[in-house]
Amino acid sequence: MSFSIKKVKDRRIKIAILGCGRISKNHIRAIALNNKNAELVAICDTQVELLEKTQELIKELKKEFTEEIKTPKEFTNYDDLLSSTKTNELLVDLLVIATPSGLHAKQTIAAAKNGIHVCTEKPMSTNLEDGKEMVRV
């Protein structure tokens, strides 16, 4: 599969977060603090209650940063998130993967095959072979 890397010029970097557990809050706050250069456009988790808690955090950040913080699109299925990027319904420059470590390799590879840059939580993978494949893709 071939794709062209989208250069980000004259706009904020569009970021999606996969996994809305405890560590995702740090990423969301970092994006909010850098809202002149970055924008959270999507959140994804299979647990609806975690999505709701994440939206509550985002509402709190909106009070502090006003119009710079927009409400991100929600997904309960990673494949749906990827599909929306394939159809250009959603532009994502960077996917932050904050899911359990055993899922990182498969999720990273899927995003990379769609031309999306990836930042994973540590560990990047649970074995060397997966890590090498993630880098290769």
mmCIF file of C-alpha atoms in Angstrom:
data_model
loop_
_atom_site.group_PDB
_atom_site.id
_atom_site.type_symbol
_atom_site.label_atom_id
_atom_site.label_comp_id
_atom_site.label_asym_id
_atom_site.label_seq_id
_atom_site.Cartn_x
_atom_site.Cartn_y
_atom_site.Cartn_z
ATOM 1 C CA MET A 1 0.000 0.000 0.000
ATOM 2 C CA SER A 2 1.360 3.420 -0.850
ATOM 3 C CA PHE A 3 0.385 6.747 0.604
ATOM 4 C CA SER A 4 1.711 10.252 0.687
ATOM 5 C CA ILE A 5 2.672 11.877 3.942
ATOM 6 C CA LYS A 6 0.590 14.964 4.558
ATOM 7 C CA LYS A 7 2.667 17.993 5.477
ATOM 8 C CA VAL A 8 1.137 20.147 8.174
ATOM 9 C CA LYS A 9 1.298 23.814 7.229
ATOM 10 C CA ASP A 10 -0.742 26.747 8.427
ATOM 11 C CA ARG A 11 -2.961 24.666 10.692
ATOM 12 C CA ARG A 12 -2.897 22.727 13.920
ATOM 13 C CA ILE A 13 -1.761 19.092 14.038
ATOM 14 C CA LYS A 14 -4.848 16.857 14.177
ATOM 15 C CA ILE A 15 -4.496 14.243 16.926
ATOM 16 C CA ALA A 16 -6.619 11.219 17.836
ATOM 17 C CA ILE A 17 -6.274 9.229 21.042
ATOM 18 C CA LEU A 18 -6.908 5.493 21.141
ATOM 19 C CA GLY A 19 -7.582 4.324 24.688
ATOM 20 C CA CYS A 20 -9.193 6.678 27.212
ATOM 21 C CA GLY A 21 -7.835 5.203 30.412
ATOM 22 C CA ARG A 22 -5.761 6.871 33.101
ATOM 23 C CA ILE A 23 -2.742 7.873 30.976
ATOM 24 C CA SER A 24 -4.844 9.470 28.223
ATOM 25 C CA LYS A 25 -5.591 12.401 30.520
ATOM 26 C CA ASN A 26 -1.919 13.423 30.379
ATOM 27 C CA HIS A 27 -2.011 13.448 26.588
ATOM 28 C CA ILE A 28 -5.262 15.420 26.496
ATOM 29 C CA ARG A 29 -3.881 18.046 28.866
ATOM 30 C CA ALA A 30 -0.674 18.305 26.808
ATOM 31 C CA ILE A 31 -2.696 18.830 23.641
ATOM 32 C CA ALA A 32 -4.786 21.502 25.383
ATOM 33 C CA LEU A 33 -1.665 23.275 26.639
ATOM 34 C CA ASN A 34 -0.340 23.303 23.079
ATOM 35 C CA ASN A 35 -3.665 24.199 21.479
ATOM 36 C CA LYS A 36 -2.088 26.802 19.197
ATOM 37 C CA ASN A 37 -0.286 23.949 17.391
ATOM 38 C CA ALA A 38 -2.358 20.851 18.171
ATOM 39 C CA GLU A 39 -6.019 19.855 18.146
ATOM 40 C CA LEU A 40 -7.690 16.742 19.575
ATOM 41 C CA VAL A 41 -10.038 15.608 16.810
ATOM 42 C CA ALA A 42 -11.041 12.111 17.974
ATOM 43 C CA ILE A 43 -11.106 9.815 20.968
ATOM 44 C CA CYS A 44 -11.657 6.083 20.803
ATOM 45 C CA ASP A 45 -12.340 3.477 23.456
ATOM 46 C CA THR A 46 -14.497 0.367 23.615
ATOM 47 C CA GLN A 47 -15.808 1.461 27.030
ATOM 48 C CA VAL A 48 -18.488 4.134 26.735
ATOM 49 C CA GLU A 49 -18.021 5.202 30.350
ATOM 50 C CA LEU A 50 -14.370 6.075 29.648
ATOM 51 C CA LEU A 51 -15.414 8.135 26.634
ATOM 52 C CA GLU A 52 -17.914 9.986 28.840
ATOM 53 C CA LYS A 53 -15.256 10.705 31.499
ATOM 54 C CA THR A 54 -12.894 11.910 28.802
ATOM 55 C CA GLN A 55 -15.531 14.282 27.420
ATOM 56 C CA GLU A 56 -16.042 15.631 30.969
ATOM 57 C CA LEU A 57 -12.317 16.389 31.181
ATOM 58 C CA ILE A 58 -12.446 18.105 27.802
ATOM 59 C CA LYS A 59 -15.393 20.254 28.962
ATOM 60 C CA GLU A 60 -13.309 21.371 31.950
ATOM 61 C CA LEU A 61 -10.399 22.238 29.678
ATOM 62 C CA LYS A 62 -12.745 24.224 27.411
ATOM 63 C CA LYS A 63 -13.513 26.522 30.343
ATOM 64 C CA GLU A 64 -9.825 27.295 30.665
ATOM 65 C CA PHE A 65 -8.932 27.529 26.980
ATOM 66 C CA THR A 66 -12.317 28.704 25.584
ATOM 67 C CA GLU A 67 -12.754 28.466 21.829
ATOM 68 C CA GLU A 68 -9.427 26.762 21.101
ATOM 69 C CA ILE A 69 -10.686 23.427 22.457
ATOM 70 C CA LYS A 70 -13.246 21.650 20.294
ATOM 71 C CA THR A 71 -15.274 18.564 21.143
ATOM 72 C CA PRO A 72 -13.573 15.561 19.542
ATOM 73 C CA LYS A 73 -15.459 12.945 17.591
ATOM 74 C CA GLU A 74 -16.070 9.730 19.578
ATOM 75 C CA PHE A 75 -15.495 6.183 18.416
ATOM 76 C CA THR A 76 -16.135 2.908 20.233
ATOM 77 C CA ASN A 77 -14.477 0.888 17.498
ATOM 78 C CA TYR A 78 -10.919 1.391 16.203
ATOM 79 C CA ASP A 79 -11.813 0.125 12.737
ATOM 80 C CA ASP A 80 -14.488 2.835 12.505
ATOM 81 C CA LEU A 81 -11.904 5.477 13.407
ATOM 82 C CA LEU A 82 -9.549 4.194 10.713
ATOM 83 C CA SER A 83 -12.380 3.990 8.179
ATOM 84 C CA SER A 84 -13.290 7.622 8.777
ATOM 85 C CA THR A 85 -9.706 8.618 7.958
ATOM 86 C CA LYS A 86 -9.707 6.514 4.782
ATOM 87 C CA THR A 87 -12.847 8.256 3.511
ATOM 88 C CA ASN A 88 -11.449 11.678 4.493
ATOM 89 C CA GLU A 89 -14.376 12.197 6.849
ATOM 90 C CA LEU A 90 -11.771 12.794 9.559
ATOM 91 C CA LEU A 91 -8.248 14.117 9.175
ATOM 92 C CA VAL A 92 -5.768 12.599 11.649
ATOM 93 C CA ASP A 93 -2.075 13.466 11.498
ATOM 94 C CA LEU A 94 -1.077 11.643 14.671
ATOM 95 C CA LEU A 95 -2.594 8.763 16.615
ATOM 96 C CA VAL A 96 -1.648 8.453 20.280
ATOM 97 C CA ILE A 97 -2.009 4.830 21.340
ATOM 98 C CA ALA A 98 -2.758 4.517 25.054
ATOM 99 C CA THR A 99 -4.213 1.004 25.072
ATOM 100 C CA PRO A 100 -2.852 -2.090 26.852
ATOM 101 C CA SER A 101 0.673 -2.915 25.640
ATOM 102 C CA GLY A 102 -0.288 -6.176 23.976
ATOM 103 C CA LEU A 103 -2.437 -4.256 21.483
ATOM 104 C CA HIS A 104 0.140 -1.659 20.439
ATOM 105 C CA ALA A 105 1.724 -3.578 17.558
ATOM 106 C CA LYS A 106 -1.491 -4.438 15.726
ATOM 107 C CA GLN A 107 -2.945 -0.954 16.252
ATOM 108 C CA THR A 108 0.252 0.836 15.230
ATOM 109 C CA ILE A 109 0.625 -1.215 12.067
ATOM 110 C CA ALA A 110 -2.994 -0.551 11.077
ATOM 111 C CA ALA A 111 -2.555 3.209 11.562
ATOM 112 C CA ALA A 112 0.770 3.307 9.716
ATOM 113 C CA LYS A 113 -0.733 1.438 6.779
ATOM 114 C CA ASN A 114 -3.262 4.271 6.608
ATOM 115 C CA GLY A 115 -0.537 6.913 6.531
ATOM 116 C CA ILE A 116 -1.067 8.048 10.125
ATOM 117 C CA HIS A 117 1.905 8.856 12.342
ATOM 118 C CA VAL A 118 1.853 7.018 15.678
ATOM 119 C CA CYS A 119 2.985 7.704 19.224
ATOM 120 C CA THR A 120 2.619 4.721 21.560
ATOM 121 C CA GLU A 121 2.720 4.515 25.285
ATOM 122 C CA LYS A 122 5.476 2.307 26.654
ATOM 123 C CA PRO A 123 6.311 -0.365 26.091
ATOM 124 C CA MET A 124 6.029 0.102 22.377
ATOM 125 C CA SER A 125 5.479 -3.650 21.947
ATOM 126 C CA THR A 126 5.627 -6.765 24.062
ATOM 127 C CA ASN A 127 8.213 -8.549 21.918
ATOM 128 C CA LEU A 128 11.102 -7.667 19.638
ATOM 129 C CA GLU A 129 9.579 -9.063 16.458
ATOM 130 C CA ASP A 130 6.448 -6.932 16.814
ATOM 131 C CA GLY A 131 8.567 -3.879 17.557
ATOM 132 C CA LYS A 132 10.644 -4.404 14.421
ATOM 133 C CA GLU A 133 7.496 -4.821 12.323
ATOM 134 C CA MET A 134 6.012 -1.641 13.771
ATOM 135 C CA VAL A 135 9.115 0.310 12.751
ATOM 136 C CA ARG A 136 9.248 -1.313 9.313
ATOM 137 C CA VAL A 137 5.636 -0.428 8.490
#
